Amino acid sequence: MKHLAAYLLLGLAGNTEPSAKDIKGVLESVGIDADDDRLEKLIAELKGKDLQELIAEGSSKLASVPSGGSGGGAAPAASGGAGAAAKEEEKPAEKEEEKEESDEDMGFGLFD
């Protein structure tokens, strides 16, 4: 990922075909050692490709991936009196929300 980030930074700066030396220079400027094998593989895979097209293609692929989820399970309730106290605190908050919702309408709509 760090190699790709350096490659993209160089691309933004106007270097459309960064070399391994260019990428190493960026990484070394912030104290990161480059992995030669990964760097050569990255350069080989991106050689002759337009970065903007690759980003657009990746974005369209990400758009098709479902990002919603079930949200996971609920946390278990605490044992003892702490759980009962928490339930009592939640009830007044619900009543306050209902009050606010009824006050918002005020007898007319936004587009009437």
PDB file of C-alpha atoms in Angstrom:
ATOM      1  CA  MET A   1       0.000   0.000   0.000  1.00  0.00           C
ATOM      2  CA  LYS A   2       2.824   2.403   0.800  1.00  0.00           C
ATOM      3  CA  HIS A   3       4.348   1.779  -2.625  1.00  0.00           C
ATOM      4  CA  LEU A   4       1.050   2.496  -4.357  1.00  0.00           C
ATOM      5  CA  ALA A   5       0.566   5.652  -2.291  1.00  0.00           C
ATOM      6  CA  ALA A   6       4.002   6.908  -3.326  1.00  0.00           C
ATOM      7  CA  TYR A   7       3.252   6.006  -6.973  1.00  0.00           C
ATOM      8  CA  LEU A   8      -0.019   7.959  -6.841  1.00  0.00           C
ATOM      9  CA  LEU A   9       1.651  10.958  -5.184  1.00  0.00           C
ATOM     10  CA  LEU A  10       4.213  11.056  -7.965  1.00  0.00           C
ATOM     11  CA  GLY A  11       1.400  10.772 -10.506  1.00  0.00           C
ATOM     12  CA  LEU A  12      -0.388  13.737  -8.937  1.00  0.00           C
ATOM     13  CA  ALA A  13       2.850  15.703  -9.124  1.00  0.00           C
ATOM     14  CA  GLY A  14       2.973  15.118 -12.893  1.00  0.00           C
ATOM     15  CA  ASN A  15       5.261  12.075 -13.120  1.00  0.00           C
ATOM     16  CA  THR A  16       3.090   9.746 -15.230  1.00  0.00           C
ATOM     17  CA  GLU A  17       5.625   6.877 -15.307  1.00  0.00           C
ATOM     18  CA  PRO A  18       7.421   6.860 -11.927  1.00  0.00           C
ATOM     19  CA  SER A  19      10.491   4.650 -11.731  1.00  0.00           C
ATOM     20  CA  ALA A  20      11.521   2.463  -8.808  1.00  0.00           C
ATOM     21  CA  LYS A  21      14.123   5.087  -7.932  1.00  0.00           C
ATOM     22  CA  ASP A  22      11.440   7.820  -7.832  1.00  0.00           C
ATOM     23  CA  ILE A  23       9.200   5.770  -5.550  1.00  0.00           C
ATOM     24  CA  LYS A  24      12.103   4.834  -3.269  1.00  0.00           C
ATOM     25  CA  GLY A  25      12.983   8.522  -3.024  1.00  0.00           C
ATOM     26  CA  VAL A  26       9.478   9.413  -1.855  1.00  0.00           C
ATOM     27  CA  LEU A  27       9.391   6.602   0.685  1.00  0.00           C
ATOM     28  CA  GLU A  28      12.899   7.303   2.009  1.00  0.00           C
ATOM     29  CA  SER A  29      12.027  10.995   2.437  1.00  0.00           C
ATOM     30  CA  VAL A  30       9.619   9.957   5.194  1.00  0.00           C
ATOM     31  CA  GLY A  31      11.826   7.227   6.665  1.00  0.00           C
ATOM     32  CA  ILE A  32      10.204   4.156   5.051  1.00  0.00           C
ATOM     33  CA  ASP A  33      12.235   1.375   3.458  1.00  0.00           C
ATOM     34  CA  ALA A  34      10.956   0.133   0.100  1.00  0.00           C
ATOM     35  CA  ASP A  35      10.462  -3.580  -0.601  1.00  0.00           C
ATOM     36  CA  ASP A  36      12.150  -4.136  -3.973  1.00  0.00           C
ATOM     37  CA  ASP A  37      10.061  -7.188  -4.937  1.00  0.00           C
ATOM     38  CA  ARG A  38       6.732  -5.507  -4.291  1.00  0.00           C
ATOM     39  CA  LEU A  39       7.924  -2.308  -5.910  1.00  0.00           C
ATOM     40  CA  GLU A  40       8.954  -4.059  -9.131  1.00  0.00           C
ATOM     41  CA  LYS A  41       5.660  -5.967  -9.219  1.00  0.00           C
ATOM     42  CA  LEU A  42       3.681  -2.729  -8.777  1.00  0.00           C
ATOM     43  CA  ILE A  43       5.606  -0.957 -11.531  1.00  0.00           C
ATOM     44  CA  ALA A  44       5.156  -3.930 -13.883  1.00  0.00           C
ATOM     45  CA  GLU A  45       1.389  -4.051 -13.259  1.00  0.00           C
ATOM     46  CA  LEU A  46       0.896  -0.310 -13.737  1.00  0.00           C
ATOM     47  CA  LYS A  47       3.257   0.167 -16.680  1.00  0.00           C
ATOM     48  CA  GLY A  48       1.518   1.882 -19.586  1.00  0.00           C
ATOM     49  CA  LYS A  49      -1.795   2.300 -17.751  1.00  0.00           C
ATOM     50  CA  ASP A  50      -3.576   5.586 -17.121  1.00  0.00           C
ATOM     51  CA  LEU A  51      -4.036   6.226 -13.392  1.00  0.00           C
ATOM     52  CA  GLN A  52      -7.306   8.124 -13.848  1.00  0.00           C
ATOM     53  CA  GLU A  53      -8.824   5.224 -15.800  1.00  0.00           C
ATOM     54  CA  LEU A  54      -7.680   2.724 -13.159  1.00  0.00           C
ATOM     55  CA  ILE A  55      -9.204   4.819 -10.375  1.00  0.00           C
ATOM     56  CA  ALA A  56     -12.492   5.182 -12.283  1.00  0.00           C
ATOM     57  CA  GLU A  57     -12.591   1.437 -12.978  1.00  0.00           C
ATOM     58  CA  GLY A  58     -11.900   0.640  -9.316  1.00  0.00           C
ATOM     59  CA  SER A  59     -14.569   3.067  -8.152  1.00  0.00           C
ATOM     60  CA  SER A  60     -17.185   1.433 -10.369  1.00  0.00           C
ATOM     61  CA  LYS A  61     -16.213  -1.974  -9.005  1.00  0.00           C
ATOM     62  CA  LEU A  62     -16.489  -0.723  -5.424  1.00  0.00           C
ATOM     63  CA  ALA A  63     -19.918   0.748  -6.152  1.00  0.00           C
ATOM     64  CA  SER A  64     -21.228  -2.735  -6.938  1.00  0.00           C
ATOM     65  CA  VAL A  65     -20.022  -4.175  -3.626  1.00  0.00           C
ATOM     66  CA  PRO A  66     -22.735  -4.157  -0.950  1.00  0.00           C
ATOM     67  CA  SER A  67     -21.561  -2.045   1.937  1.00  0.00           C
ATOM     68  CA  GLY A  68     -24.545  -2.429   4.246  1.00  0.00           C
ATOM     69  CA  GLY A  69     -24.621  -4.988   6.953  1.00  0.00           C
ATOM     70  CA  SER A  70     -26.690  -6.348   9.726  1.00  0.00           C
ATOM     71  CA  GLY A  71     -24.721  -4.284  12.199  1.00  0.00           C
ATOM     72  CA  GLY A  72     -23.739  -7.293  14.288  1.00  0.00           C
ATOM     73  CA  GLY A  73     -25.368  -8.529  17.428  1.00  0.00           C
ATOM     74  CA  ALA A  74     -26.329  -6.413  20.373  1.00  0.00           C
ATOM     75  CA  ALA A  75     -24.022  -6.220  23.328  1.00  0.00           C
ATOM     76  CA  PRO A  76     -25.034  -8.414  26.248  1.00  0.00           C
ATOM     77  CA  ALA A  77     -26.746  -6.644  29.123  1.00  0.00           C
ATOM     78  CA  ALA A  78     -24.826  -6.134  32.338  1.00  0.00           C
ATOM     79  CA  SER A  79     -25.855  -8.291  35.231  1.00  0.00           C
ATOM     80  CA  GLY A  80     -27.278  -6.934  38.465  1.00  0.00           C
ATOM     81  CA  GLY A  81     -28.832  -3.554  39.099  1.00  0.00           C
ATOM     82  CA  ALA A  82     -26.786  -1.718  36.477  1.00  0.00           C
ATOM     83  CA  GLY A  83     -28.836  -3.234  33.658  1.00  0.00           C
ATOM     84  CA  ALA A  84     -32.124  -2.197  35.242  1.00  0.00           C
ATOM     85  CA  ALA A  85     -30.862   1.341  35.784  1.00  0.00           C
ATOM     86  CA  ALA A  86     -29.819   1.580  32.143  1.00  0.00           C
ATOM     87  CA  LYS A  87     -33.278   0.471  30.990  1.00  0.00           C
ATOM     88  CA  GLU A  88     -34.925   3.099  33.184  1.00  0.00           C
ATOM     89  CA  GLU A  89     -32.692   5.798  31.715  1.00  0.00           C
ATOM     90  CA  GLU A  90     -33.621   4.810  28.152  1.00  0.00           C
ATOM     91  CA  LYS A  91     -37.389   5.141  28.717  1.00  0.00           C
ATOM     92  CA  PRO A  92     -37.453   8.898  29.466  1.00  0.00           C
ATOM     93  CA  ALA A  93     -35.298   9.573  26.422  1.00  0.00           C
ATOM     94  CA  GLU A  94     -37.834   7.844  24.188  1.00  0.00           C
ATOM     95  CA  LYS A  95     -40.656   9.967  25.622  1.00  0.00           C
ATOM     96  CA  GLU A  96     -38.694  13.155  24.952  1.00  0.00           C
ATOM     97  CA  GLU A  97     -38.122  12.172  21.316  1.00  0.00           C
ATOM     98  CA  GLU A  98     -41.835  11.574  20.808  1.00  0.00           C
ATOM     99  CA  LYS A  99     -42.587  15.033  22.201  1.00  0.00           C
ATOM    100  CA  GLU A 100     -40.131  16.699  19.829  1.00  0.00           C
ATOM    101  CA  GLU A 101     -41.598  14.921  16.808  1.00  0.00           C
ATOM    102  CA  SER A 102     -45.121  16.102  17.590  1.00  0.00           C
ATOM    103  CA  ASP A 103     -43.949  19.721  18.003  1.00  0.00           C
ATOM    104  CA  GLU A 104     -42.175  19.773  14.640  1.00  0.00           C
ATOM    105  CA  ASP A 105     -45.338  19.550  12.472  1.00  0.00           C
ATOM    106  CA  MET A 106     -47.075  22.643  13.908  1.00  0.00           C
ATOM    107  CA  GLY A 107     -50.104  22.214  11.606  1.00  0.00           C
ATOM    108  CA  PHE A 108     -48.511  22.956   8.242  1.00  0.00           C
ATOM    109  CA  GLY A 109     -46.087  21.294   5.859  1.00  0.00           C
ATOM    110  CA  LEU A 110     -42.977  22.662   4.246  1.00  0.00           C
ATOM    111  CA  PHE A 111     -44.389  22.569   0.717  1.00  0.00           C
ATOM    112  CA  ASP A 112     -48.032  23.590   1.455  1.00  0.00           C
TER     113      ASP A 112
END
